[in-house]
PDB file of C-alpha atoms in Angstrom:
ATOM      1  CA  MET A  62     129.691 156.663 -14.278  1.00 48.00           C
ATOM      2  CA  ASN A  63     128.222 159.935 -16.046  1.00 53.00           C
ATOM      3  CA  MET A  64     127.248 158.054 -19.128  1.00 51.00           C
ATOM      4  CA  SER A  65     125.523 155.398 -16.986  1.00 58.00           C
ATOM      5  CA  ARG A  66     123.562 158.270 -15.114  1.00 58.00           C
ATOM      6  CA  THR A  67     122.762 159.829 -18.404  1.00 58.00           C
ATOM      7  CA  ALA A  68     121.792 156.442 -20.351  1.00 58.00           C
ATOM      8  CA  ARG A  69     119.472 155.573 -17.116  1.00 61.00           C
ATOM      9  CA  THR A  70     118.207 159.407 -17.246  1.00 55.00           C
ATOM     10  CA  ALA A  71     117.209 159.147 -20.578  1.00 56.00           C
ATOM     11  CA  ARG A  72     115.422 155.845 -20.170  1.00 62.00           C
ATOM     12  CA  VAL A  73     113.492 157.254 -17.303  1.00 51.00           C
ATOM     13  CA  ALA A  74     112.223 160.303 -19.699  1.00 52.00           C
ATOM     14  CA  ARG A  75     111.257 157.869 -22.415  1.00 59.00           C
ATOM     15  CA  ALA A  76     109.175 155.932 -19.796  1.00 53.00           C
ATOM     16  CA  ALA A  77     107.553 159.144 -18.491  1.00 51.00           C
ATOM     17  CA  ALA A  78     106.616 159.953 -22.173  1.00 49.00           C
ATOM     18  CA  VAL A  79     105.238 156.408 -22.761  1.00 47.00           C
ATOM     19  CA  ALA A  80     103.118 157.010 -19.671  1.00 47.00           C
ATOM     20  CA  GLY A  81     101.870 160.089 -20.758  1.00 47.00           C
ATOM     21  CA  LEU A  82     100.816 158.757 -24.065  1.00 46.00           C
ATOM     22  CA  ALA A  83      98.878 155.991 -22.336  1.00 45.00           C
ATOM     23  CA  ALA A  84      97.136 158.223 -20.018  1.00 43.00           C
ATOM     24  CA  GLY A  85      96.007 160.293 -23.050  1.00 43.00           C
ATOM     25  CA  SER A  86      94.967 157.368 -24.862  1.00 43.00           C
ATOM     26  CA  VAL A  87      92.700 156.152 -21.911  1.00 40.00           C
ATOM     27  CA  LEU A  88      90.857 159.287 -22.050  1.00 39.00           C
ATOM     28  CA  LEU A  89      90.165 159.290 -25.744  1.00 40.00           C
ATOM     29  CA  LEU A  90      88.916 155.856 -25.425  1.00 40.00           C
ATOM     30  CA  SER A  91      86.814 156.199 -22.438  1.00 39.00           C
ATOM     31  CA  GLY A  92      84.964 159.621 -23.593  1.00 40.00           C
ATOM     32  CA  PRO A  93      82.696 158.027 -25.875  1.00 41.00           C
ATOM     33  CA  ALA A  94      81.734 155.433 -23.493  1.00 42.00           C
ATOM     34  CA  PHE A  95      79.899 158.037 -21.230  1.00 50.00           C
ATOM     35  CA  ALA A  96      79.179 160.526 -24.056  1.00 76.00           C
ATOM     36  CA  HIS A  97      75.968 159.370 -25.934  1.00 90.00           C
ATOM     37  CA  VAL A  98      72.272 159.555 -25.412  1.00 96.00           C
ATOM     38  CA  SER A  99      71.227 156.161 -25.032  1.00 96.00           C
ATOM     39  CA  VAL A 100      68.105 153.705 -23.828  1.00 96.00           C
ATOM     40  CA  GLN A 101      68.765 151.938 -20.686  1.00 94.00           C
ATOM     41  CA  PRO A 102      68.646 149.059 -19.984  1.00 93.00           C
ATOM     42  CA  GLY A 103      69.335 148.571 -23.816  1.00 93.00           C
ATOM     43  CA  THR A 104      67.387 145.293 -24.239  1.00 95.00           C
ATOM     44  CA  ALA A 105      63.633 144.264 -23.569  1.00 96.00           C
ATOM     45  CA  GLU A 106      61.385 141.196 -24.525  1.00 96.00           C
ATOM     46  CA  LYS A 107      59.254 141.131 -27.134  1.00 96.00           C
ATOM     47  CA  GLY A 108      55.630 141.599 -26.793  1.00 94.00           C
ATOM     48  CA  GLY A 109      56.007 142.761 -23.133  1.00 94.00           C
ATOM     49  CA  TYR A 110      56.041 145.982 -21.133  1.00 94.00           C
ATOM     50  CA  SER A 111      59.155 147.589 -19.845  1.00 96.00           C
ATOM     51  CA  THR A 112      60.391 150.500 -17.955  1.00 97.00           C
ATOM     52  CA  ILE A 113      63.280 152.183 -19.892  1.00 97.00           C
ATOM     53  CA  ALA A 114      65.168 155.550 -19.157  1.00 97.00           C
ATOM     54  CA  VAL A 115      66.556 158.077 -21.694  1.00 98.00           C
ATOM     55  CA  LYS A 116      70.047 158.789 -20.552  1.00 97.00           C
ATOM     56  CA  VAL A 117      71.387 162.046 -21.404  1.00 98.00           C
ATOM     57  CA  PRO A 118      74.925 163.102 -20.511  1.00 97.00           C
ATOM     58  CA  ASN A 119      76.081 166.698 -21.094  1.00 97.00           C
ATOM     59  CA  GLU A 120      79.156 166.660 -23.296  1.00 93.00           C
ATOM     60  CA  LYS A 121      79.886 170.336 -23.057  1.00 96.00           C
ATOM     61  CA  ASP A 122      82.029 172.164 -20.375  1.00 95.00           C
ATOM     62  CA  ASN A 123      80.723 175.766 -21.088  1.00 96.00           C
ATOM     63  CA  ALA A 124      76.851 174.909 -21.580  1.00 98.00           C
ATOM     64  CA  SER A 125      73.871 173.015 -19.987  1.00 98.00           C
ATOM     65  CA  THR A 126      71.478 170.796 -21.493  1.00 98.00           C
ATOM     66  CA  VAL A 127      67.823 172.500 -21.461  1.00 98.00           C
ATOM     67  CA  LYS A 128      65.562 170.381 -23.509  1.00 98.00           C
ATOM     68  CA  VAL A 129      65.682 166.865 -24.729  1.00 98.00           C
ATOM     69  CA  GLU A 130      63.227 165.467 -27.646  1.00 98.00           C
ATOM     70  CA  LEU A 131      62.605 161.747 -28.044  1.00 98.00           C
ATOM     71  CA  ASN A 132      60.930 160.577 -31.280  1.00 97.00           C
ATOM     72  CA  LEU A 133      59.548 157.310 -31.231  1.00 96.00           C
ATOM     73  CA  ASP A 134      59.916 154.556 -33.948  1.00 92.00           C
ATOM     74  CA  PRO A 135      57.329 155.492 -36.465  1.00 89.00           C
ATOM     75  CA  LYS A 136      57.461 152.003 -38.105  1.00 90.00           C
ATOM     76  CA  HIS A 137      56.585 150.496 -34.669  1.00 93.00           C
ATOM     77  CA  PRO A 138      53.743 152.370 -32.846  1.00 92.00           C
ATOM     78  CA  LEU A 139      53.206 151.726 -29.140  1.00 92.00           C
ATOM     79  CA  ALA A 140      49.981 151.613 -27.593  1.00 88.00           C
ATOM     80  CA  SER A 141      51.376 152.945 -24.241  1.00 91.00           C
ATOM     81  CA  VAL A 142      54.077 155.535 -23.345  1.00 96.00           C
ATOM     82  CA  MET A 143      53.987 157.053 -19.986  1.00 97.00           C
ATOM     83  CA  PRO A 144      56.787 159.329 -18.727  1.00 97.00           C
ATOM     84  CA  GLN A 145      57.786 159.347 -15.033  1.00 97.00           C
ATOM     85  CA  ALA A 146      57.837 162.888 -13.522  1.00 97.00           C
ATOM     86  CA  VAL A 147      61.276 164.367 -13.282  1.00 98.00           C
ATOM     87  CA  PRO A 148      62.048 166.920 -10.562  1.00 97.00           C
ATOM     88  CA  GLY A 149      62.562 170.259 -12.325  1.00 97.00           C
ATOM     89  CA  TRP A 150      61.603 169.258 -15.796  1.00 98.00           C
ATOM     90  CA  ASP A 151      58.458 169.647 -17.741  1.00 98.00           C
ATOM     91  CA  VAL A 152      57.031 167.032 -20.192  1.00 98.00           C
ATOM     92  CA  LYS A 153      54.925 167.123 -23.252  1.00 98.00           C
ATOM     93  CA  VAL A 154      53.656 163.913 -24.838  1.00 97.00           C
ATOM     94  CA  GLU A 155      52.406 164.264 -28.744  1.00 97.00           C
ATOM     95  CA  LYS A 156      50.469 161.790 -30.153  1.00 94.00           C
ATOM     96  CA  THR A 157      49.707 160.781 -33.946  1.00 94.00           C
ATOM     97  CA  LYS A 158      46.791 159.446 -35.475  1.00 92.00           C
ATOM     98  CA  LEU A 159      47.605 155.912 -36.706  1.00 89.00           C
ATOM     99  CA  ASP A 160      47.020 154.566 -40.171  1.00 86.00           C
ATOM    100  CA  LYS A 161      46.436 150.963 -38.804  1.00 84.00           C
ATOM    101  CA  PRO A 162      44.761 151.079 -35.257  1.00 84.00           C
ATOM    102  CA  LEU A 163      46.241 148.774 -32.870  1.00 80.00           C
ATOM    103  CA  GLN A 164      44.275 146.239 -30.430  1.00 77.00           C
ATOM    104  CA  MET A 165      45.221 146.454 -26.686  1.00 74.00           C
ATOM    105  CA  HIS A 166      43.139 144.828 -24.067  1.00 73.00           C
ATOM    106  CA  GLY A 167      40.015 144.398 -26.081  1.00 79.00           C
ATOM    107  CA  LYS A 168      40.338 148.102 -27.277  1.00 83.00           C
ATOM    108  CA  THR A 169      40.845 149.960 -30.279  1.00 85.00           C
ATOM    109  CA  ILE A 170      43.898 152.562 -30.089  1.00 85.00           C
ATOM    110  CA  GLU A 171      43.474 154.904 -33.106  1.00 89.00           C
ATOM    111  CA  GLU A 172      46.348 156.859 -32.112  1.00 91.00           C
ATOM    112  CA  ALA A 173      49.830 156.598 -30.595  1.00 92.00           C
ATOM    113  CA  VAL A 174      52.602 158.645 -28.840  1.00 95.00           C
ATOM    114  CA  SER A 175      55.225 160.045 -31.306  1.00 96.00           C
ATOM    115  CA  LYS A 176      57.281 162.363 -29.464  1.00 97.00           C
ATOM    116  CA  VAL A 177      58.236 163.040 -25.872  1.00 98.00           C
ATOM    117  CA  THR A 178      59.996 166.701 -24.955  1.00 98.00           C
ATOM    118  CA  TRP A 179      61.416 167.424 -21.737  1.00 98.00           C
ATOM    119  CA  SER A 180      62.251 170.994 -21.083  1.00 98.00           C
ATOM    120  CA  GLY A 181      62.485 173.674 -18.170  1.00 98.00           C
ATOM    121  CA  GLY A 182      65.549 172.032 -16.296  1.00 98.00           C
ATOM    122  CA  LYS A 183      69.173 171.739 -16.699  1.00 98.00           C
ATOM    123  CA  ILE A 184      71.768 169.266 -17.060  1.00 98.00           C
ATOM    124  CA  GLU A 185      74.805 171.124 -15.861  1.00 97.00           C
ATOM    125  CA  PRO A 186      78.559 170.314 -17.364  1.00 96.00           C
ATOM    126  CA  GLY A 187      79.879 167.173 -16.281  1.00 95.00           C
ATOM    127  CA  GLN A 188      76.644 165.419 -15.232  1.00 97.00           C
ATOM    128  CA  PHE A 189      73.741 163.375 -16.810  1.00 97.00           C
ATOM    129  CA  GLN A 190      70.020 162.874 -16.527  1.00 98.00           C
ATOM    130  CA  GLN A 191      67.768 160.095 -16.912  1.00 98.00           C
ATOM    131  CA  PHE A 192      64.203 160.480 -18.215  1.00 98.00           C
ATOM    132  CA  PRO A 193      62.153 157.270 -17.267  1.00 98.00           C
ATOM    133  CA  LEU A 194      59.318 155.959 -19.495  1.00 98.00           C
ATOM    134  CA  SER A 195      56.870 153.102 -19.300  1.00 97.00           C
ATOM    135  CA  VAL A 196      56.292 151.661 -22.612  1.00 96.00           C
ATOM    136  CA  GLY A 197      54.347 148.651 -24.255  1.00 92.00           C
ATOM    137  CA  GLN A 198      53.346 146.574 -25.624  1.00 92.00           C
ATOM    138  CA  LEU A 199      56.657 145.920 -27.540  1.00 95.00           C
ATOM    139  CA  PRO A 200      56.350 144.797 -30.899  1.00 94.00           C
ATOM    140  CA  THR A 201      57.072 141.083 -32.156  1.00 94.00           C
ATOM    141  CA  ASP A 202      57.954 141.726 -35.465  1.00 93.00           C
ATOM    142  CA  THR A 203      61.309 143.282 -34.954  1.00 95.00           C
ATOM    143  CA  ASP A 204      64.473 142.937 -33.191  1.00 95.00           C
ATOM    144  CA  GLU A 205      64.722 146.500 -32.240  1.00 95.00           C
ATOM    145  CA  LEU A 206      63.299 149.802 -31.652  1.00 96.00           C
ATOM    146  CA  VAL A 207      65.321 153.022 -32.919  1.00 96.00           C
ATOM    147  CA  PHE A 208      64.558 156.197 -31.228  1.00 97.00           C
ATOM    148  CA  LYS A 209      65.837 159.781 -32.651  1.00 97.00           C
ATOM    149  CA  ALA A 210      66.743 162.168 -29.821  1.00 98.00           C
ATOM    150  CA  LEU A 211      67.474 165.928 -30.314  1.00 98.00           C
ATOM    151  CA  GLN A 212      69.690 167.351 -27.373  1.00 98.00           C
ATOM    152  CA  THR A 213      69.573 171.364 -27.113  1.00 98.00           C
ATOM    153  CA  TYR A 214      71.977 173.226 -25.185  1.00 98.00           C
ATOM    154  CA  SER A 215      71.888 176.489 -23.323  1.00 98.00           C
ATOM    155  CA  ASP A 216      74.044 178.218 -26.362  1.00 98.00           C
ATOM    156  CA  ASP A 217      71.312 177.077 -28.790  1.00 97.00           C
ATOM    157  CA  ASP A 218      73.268 174.448 -30.103  1.00 97.00           C
ATOM    158  CA  VAL A 219      71.378 171.264 -31.067  1.00 98.00           C
ATOM    159  CA  VAL A 220      72.887 167.953 -31.172  1.00 97.00           C
ATOM    160  CA  ARG A 221      70.788 165.373 -33.219  1.00 97.00           C
ATOM    161  CA  TRP A 222      71.388 161.465 -32.074  1.00 97.00           C
ATOM    162  CA  ILE A 223      69.518 160.222 -35.357  1.00 97.00           C
ATOM    163  CA  ASP A 224      72.291 158.511 -37.216  1.00 96.00           C
ATOM    164  CA  PRO A 225      71.592 154.628 -37.727  1.00 90.00           C
ATOM    165  CA  SER A 226      74.276 152.186 -36.590  1.00 86.00           C
ATOM    166  CA  LYS A 227      75.300 149.431 -38.937  1.00 81.00           C
ATOM    167  CA  PRO A 228      75.777 146.063 -37.915  1.00 78.00           C
ATOM    168  CA  GLY A 229      79.792 145.366 -38.144  1.00 77.00           C
ATOM    169  CA  GLY A 230      80.258 148.944 -39.081  1.00 74.00           C
ATOM    170  CA  GLU A 231      81.952 151.838 -37.540  1.00 83.00           C
ATOM    171  CA  GLU A 232      79.918 153.861 -35.084  1.00 85.00           C
ATOM    172  CA  PRO A 233      78.440 157.051 -36.285  1.00 90.00           C
ATOM    173  CA  GLU A 234      79.235 160.252 -34.590  1.00 92.00           C
ATOM    174  CA  HIS A 235      75.869 160.606 -33.279  1.00 95.00           C
ATOM    175  CA  PRO A 236      74.270 157.086 -33.055  1.00 95.00           C
ATOM    176  CA  ALA A 237      70.605 157.017 -32.222  1.00 96.00           C
ATOM    177  CA  PRO A 238      69.423 155.555 -29.089  1.00 96.00           C
ATOM    178  CA  VAL A 239      68.310 151.805 -29.877  1.00 95.00           C
ATOM    179  CA  LEU A 240      66.318 149.250 -27.833  1.00 96.00           C
ATOM    180  CA  LYS A 241      67.432 145.645 -28.769  1.00 96.00           C
ATOM    181  CA  LEU A 242      64.367 143.356 -28.555  1.00 97.00           C
ATOM    182  CA  VAL A 243      64.701 139.490 -27.686  1.00 95.00           C
ATOM    183  CA  ASP A 244      62.452 136.716 -27.540  1.00 93.00           C
ATOM    184  CA  LYS A 245      60.915 135.913 -23.786  1.00 86.00           C
ATOM    185  CA  GLY A 246      63.394 134.560 -21.437  1.00 81.00           C
ATOM    186  CA  GLN A 247      66.501 135.912 -23.205  1.00 76.00           C
ATOM    187  CA  ALA A 248      66.679 139.532 -21.758  1.00 68.00           C
ATOM    188  CA  GLY A 249      68.938 139.696 -18.675  1.00 58.00           C
ATOM    189  CA  ALA A 250      67.987 140.738 -15.307  1.00 45.00           C
ATOM    190  CA  GLY A 251      66.496 144.261 -15.010  1.00 44.00           C
ATOM    191  CA  SER A 252      66.208 144.527 -19.031  1.00 45.00           C
ATOM    192  CA  HIS A 253      62.295 143.335 -18.808  1.00 42.00           C
ATOM    193  CA  SER A 254      59.348 143.683 -16.875  1.00 43.00           C
ATOM    194  CA  HIS A 255      56.568 141.418 -16.139  1.00 41.00           C
ATOM    195  CA  ASP A 256      52.602 141.508 -16.745  1.00 42.00           C
ATOM    196  CA  ALA A 257      50.220 141.462 -13.849  1.00 37.00           C
ATOM    197  CA  LYS A 258      46.665 142.204 -13.433  1.00 38.00           C
ATOM    198  CA  ASP A 259      45.159 144.947 -11.471  1.00 38.00           C
ATOM    199  CA  GLY A 260      41.986 145.240 -10.119  1.00 35.00           C
ATOM    200  CA  LYS A 261      40.259 146.327 -13.359  1.00 36.00           C
ATOM    201  CA  GLY A 262      41.811 143.469 -15.255  1.00 37.00           C
ATOM    202  CA  ALA A 263      44.099 145.618 -16.875  1.00 38.00           C
ATOM    203  CA  LYS A 264      47.738 144.814 -17.314  1.00 39.00           C
ATOM    204  CA  ALA A 265      50.099 146.572 -14.927  1.00 38.00           C
ATOM    205  CA  THR A 266      54.044 147.044 -14.838  1.00 36.00           C
ATOM    206  CA  VAL A 267      55.720 145.144 -11.916  1.00 34.00           C
ATOM    207  CA  GLU A 268      59.375 145.121 -11.348  1.00 38.00           C
ATOM    208  CA  THR A 269      61.263 142.822  -8.859  1.00 33.00           C
ATOM    209  CA  THR A 270      63.922 143.696  -6.646  1.00 33.00           C
ATOM    210  CA  ASP A 271      66.651 142.119  -8.706  1.00 38.00           C
ATOM    211  CA  GLU A 272      65.315 144.158 -11.803  1.00 40.00           C
ATOM    212  CA  LYS A 273      65.858 147.288  -9.863  1.00 42.00           C
ATOM    213  CA  ALA A 274      69.045 146.511  -8.447  1.00 39.00           C
ATOM    214  CA  ALA A 275      70.255 145.756 -12.211  1.00 39.00           C
ATOM    215  CA  GLU A 276      68.873 148.933 -13.489  1.00 43.00           C
ATOM    216  CA  LYS A 277      70.586 150.704 -10.759  1.00 42.00           C
ATOM    217  CA  SER A 278      73.828 149.025 -12.127  1.00 39.00           C
ATOM    218  CA  ASP A 279      73.147 149.767 -15.762  1.00 44.00           C
ATOM    219  CA  ASP A 280      72.605 153.462 -14.899  1.00 45.00           C
ATOM    220  CA  GLY A 281      76.052 153.934 -13.826  1.00 45.00           C
ATOM    221  CA  GLY A 282      78.267 150.987 -14.644  1.00 44.00           C
ATOM    222  CA  SER A 283      79.645 151.979 -17.753  1.00 44.00           C
ATOM    223  CA  ASP A 284      80.191 155.557 -16.604  1.00 48.00           C
ATOM    224  CA  THR A 285      82.088 154.377 -13.828  1.00 46.00           C
ATOM    225  CA  THR A 286      84.299 152.151 -15.416  1.00 46.00           C
ATOM    226  CA  ALA A 287      85.249 154.742 -17.705  1.00 48.00           C
ATOM    227  CA  ARG A 288      85.654 157.383 -15.267  1.00 52.00           C
ATOM    228  CA  VAL A 289      87.811 155.082 -13.496  1.00 47.00           C
ATOM    229  CA  LEU A 290      89.829 154.073 -16.325  1.00 48.00           C
ATOM    230  CA  ALA A 291      90.476 157.768 -17.191  1.00 50.00           C
ATOM    231  CA  VAL A 292      91.460 158.748 -13.702  1.00 50.00           C
ATOM    232  CA  ALA A 293      93.869 155.760 -13.502  1.00 50.00           C
ATOM    233  CA  GLY A 294      95.406 157.000 -16.711  1.00 52.00           C
ATOM    234  CA  ILE A 295      96.140 160.438 -15.610  1.00 51.00           C
ATOM    235  CA  VAL A 296      97.388 159.197 -12.458  1.00 49.00           C
ATOM    236  CA  VAL A 297      99.887 157.039 -14.236  1.00 48.00           C
ATOM    237  CA  GLY A 298     100.824 159.575 -16.695  1.00 51.00           C
ATOM    238  CA  ALA A 299     101.355 162.333 -14.022  1.00 51.00           C
ATOM    239  CA  ALA A 300     103.576 160.037 -11.912  1.00 52.00           C
ATOM    240  CA  GLY A 301     105.429 158.849 -14.810  1.00 50.00           C
ATOM    241  CA  VAL A 302     106.219 162.597 -15.831  1.00 46.00           C
ATOM    242  CA  ALA A 303     107.280 163.651 -12.161  1.00 51.00           C
ATOM    243  CA  PHE A 304     109.548 160.945 -11.622  1.00 48.00           C
ATOM    244  CA  GLY A 305     111.037 161.755 -15.345  1.00 50.00           C
ATOM    245  CA  VAL A 306     111.674 165.565 -14.274  1.00 46.00           C
ATOM    246  CA  ARG A 307     113.231 164.425 -10.836  1.00 53.00           C
ATOM    247  CA  ALA A 308     115.771 162.178 -12.400  1.00 49.00           C
ATOM    248  CA  ARG A 309     116.835 164.984 -14.990  1.00 51.00           C
ATOM    249  CA  ARG A 310     117.530 167.215 -11.993  1.00 53.00           C
ATOM    250  CA  ARG A 311     119.377 164.891 -10.124  1.00 53.00           C
ATOM    251  CA  PRO A 312     122.960 165.771 -10.479  1.00 52.00           C
ATOM    252  CA  SER A 313     125.570 163.617 -11.832  1.00 48.00           C
ATOM    253  CA  ALA A 314     127.996 161.886  -9.797  1.00 45.00           C
TER     254      ALA A 314
END
C-alpha cells in the first residue's frame, strides 16, 4: 500500500513539473507576439491611400518609452504623410527634397516626408501606444514598404527596429516594421481605404464602419491572444505544482 501511494505521488510530482514547463513555454512563445514595433494593419492596396498606425509596445519593466522615430522607405517616397494628433505627444515631420519629383492631383511634388518623430509623452511598462498616419499615394511597383523605427527609453537605451526580414528565414531580433502592398481587392477589411472627392476636387480618405471595426480588432487581437495563452499557462502550471506539493505532504496509509 505504501509503495502504491509512493508511486502515485511520484507520478503527480512529474505531472506538476511538466505543467510548470508548459507554462514557461507558453510565456516564451507568447512574448515576441506583442513585443515588436509594427505597422497596423499590415496590409494595404497598391496605388491607394490608407490610414496606418505605428504600434509601439514597451518591452521594459523599469523604463518608459519617451521617443519614437519612424524613417520612411527612401526607395518609395510618399507624396502625402499626415500624422494624427496623439494626446500627450509632440510630433515633428521632416521632409527631404526628391531626386525625381512626384505627380499628385495635377501638382508636382518636389519633396516628401522622410521621417516622423513623436516625443514628450510616455509609454509606461506593460503598455503600448499607437501613432496613426494617413499615407498615400501608395506605390504600385513594390510589394512592401519597409520602415525603420527607433525606440528611445527613459534610461537612454535606444532599440533600433531596422533589421530586414528574409522570406522563409528566421525572424531577426529587431525586425523593421513592414507594410505589405497588394493588388486592389485583395486587401482584407480594415486594411485599406477608399478614395473620394472633396468639395475642391482633391482626394480624401474615407473609412467604412467595417474597416474601423477591423482596425480595432487588429489593434488588440494578437496581443489579447498572446496574453490569454500566457495567463492560461501560468494557471495550469501553478495548479499542477500546488497539487504535487499537496500530494507529497499527504501522509501515507
